Amino acid sequence: MAKVPVEFTLNGLETAEFVESGTTLLNALRDKIGDTSPKGGCHQGTCGACSVIIDGELRLSCLTLAETCGGADIKTTAGLAEGGVLHPLQRAFLDAFATQCGFCTPGMIMAAKVLLDRTPNPSREDVVEALSGNICRCTGYEPIIQAVLTAARANSQNAA
């Protein structure tokens, strides 16, 4: 297959890579660029483990072709911490023991980040809806929901 150039911003850094036509963003991020934070769960778009934020929208990187991301601003959980300090969502997930096996965590955090960016003070129902595209087999969801609500409260207290 022919290789195509792809250039985008990944977690604030300009990134350029040659990928084979038809390569998913998930495979490009993990195998070519080395960002292993998005996880390949189902590779069919049903589990949410591969979720990333592209130009402010939550997207499934296992269904997104890398070649369609030219010029995009892409964020993964690897780029959320700043200066060695965890993002409030990452901290809340750790504090609430919402990570257990950790496989779903990157996708959950990215879905929650999009929610909190749009709805800084979400209801429990807002959180449940925002996370509905992500599957967790370990926690029963309650610690995850509580972590998102805790992060929202922390963000609103910091903004005050």
mmCIF file of N, CA and C in Angstrom, residues 92 96 124 127 141-151 153:
data_model
loop_
_atom_site.group_PDB
_atom_site.id
_atom_site.type_symbol
_atom_site.label_atom_id
_atom_site.label_comp_id
_atom_site.label_asym_id
_atom_site.label_seq_id
_atom_site.Cartn_x
_atom_site.Cartn_y
_atom_site.Cartn_z
ATOM 1 N N ALA A 92 -8.738 12.730 40.091
ATOM 2 C CA ALA A 92 -10.003 12.254 40.652
ATOM 3 C C ALA A 92 -10.185 10.756 40.414
ATOM 4 N N ALA A 96 -10.548 8.209 43.540
ATOM 5 C CA ALA A 96 -11.816 7.488 43.686
ATOM 6 C C ALA A 96 -11.683 5.994 43.401
ATOM 7 N N ARG A 124 -25.472 14.192 37.597
ATOM 8 C CA ARG A 124 -25.103 12.781 37.531
ATOM 9 C C ARG A 124 -25.583 12.188 36.204
ATOM 10 N N VAL A 127 -23.296 12.990 33.372
ATOM 11 C CA VAL A 127 -22.093 12.155 33.398
ATOM 12 C C VAL A 127 -22.392 10.769 32.843
ATOM 13 N N TYR A 141 -19.043 1.146 37.312
ATOM 14 C CA TYR A 141 -19.273 2.530 36.878
ATOM 15 C C TYR A 141 -19.393 3.553 38.001
ATOM 16 N N GLU A 142 -19.874 3.183 39.169
ATOM 17 C CA GLU A 142 -20.118 4.179 40.213
ATOM 18 C C GLU A 142 -18.848 4.949 40.593
ATOM 19 N N PRO A 143 -17.700 4.303 40.798
ATOM 20 C CA PRO A 143 -16.489 5.080 41.105
ATOM 21 C C PRO A 143 -16.097 6.033 39.968
ATOM 22 N N ILE A 144 -16.371 5.637 38.736
ATOM 23 C CA ILE A 144 -16.045 6.484 37.591
ATOM 24 C C ILE A 144 -16.944 7.722 37.584
ATOM 25 N N ILE A 145 -18.232 7.501 37.787
ATOM 26 C CA ILE A 145 -19.185 8.612 37.825
ATOM 27 C C ILE A 145 -18.812 9.579 38.951
ATOM 28 N N GLN A 146 -18.492 9.030 40.115
ATOM 29 C CA GLN A 146 -18.121 9.877 41.253
ATOM 30 C C GLN A 146 -16.830 10.644 40.979
ATOM 31 N N ALA A 147 -15.889 10.017 40.296
ATOM 32 C CA ALA A 147 -14.630 10.698 39.958
ATOM 33 C C ALA A 147 -14.889 11.903 39.064
ATOM 34 N N VAL A 148 -15.769 11.749 38.084
ATOM 35 C CA VAL A 148 -16.080 12.860 37.176
ATOM 36 C C VAL A 148 -16.769 13.987 37.936
ATOM 37 N N LEU A 149 -17.707 13.639 38.796
ATOM 38 C CA LEU A 149 -18.398 14.660 39.591
ATOM 39 C C LEU A 149 -17.438 15.359 40.547
ATOM 40 N N THR A 150 -16.499 14.623 41.112
ATOM 41 C CA THR A 150 -15.484 15.213 41.999
ATOM 42 C C THR A 150 -14.594 16.177 41.223
ATOM 43 N N ALA A 151 -14.174 15.785 40.028
ATOM 44 C CA ALA A 151 -13.342 16.661 39.197
ATOM 45 C C ALA A 151 -14.106 17.931 38.831
ATOM 46 N N ARG A 153 -16.476 19.378 40.592
ATOM 47 C CA ARG A 153 -16.525 20.220 41.801
ATOM 48 C C ARG A 153 -15.181 20.903 42.037
#
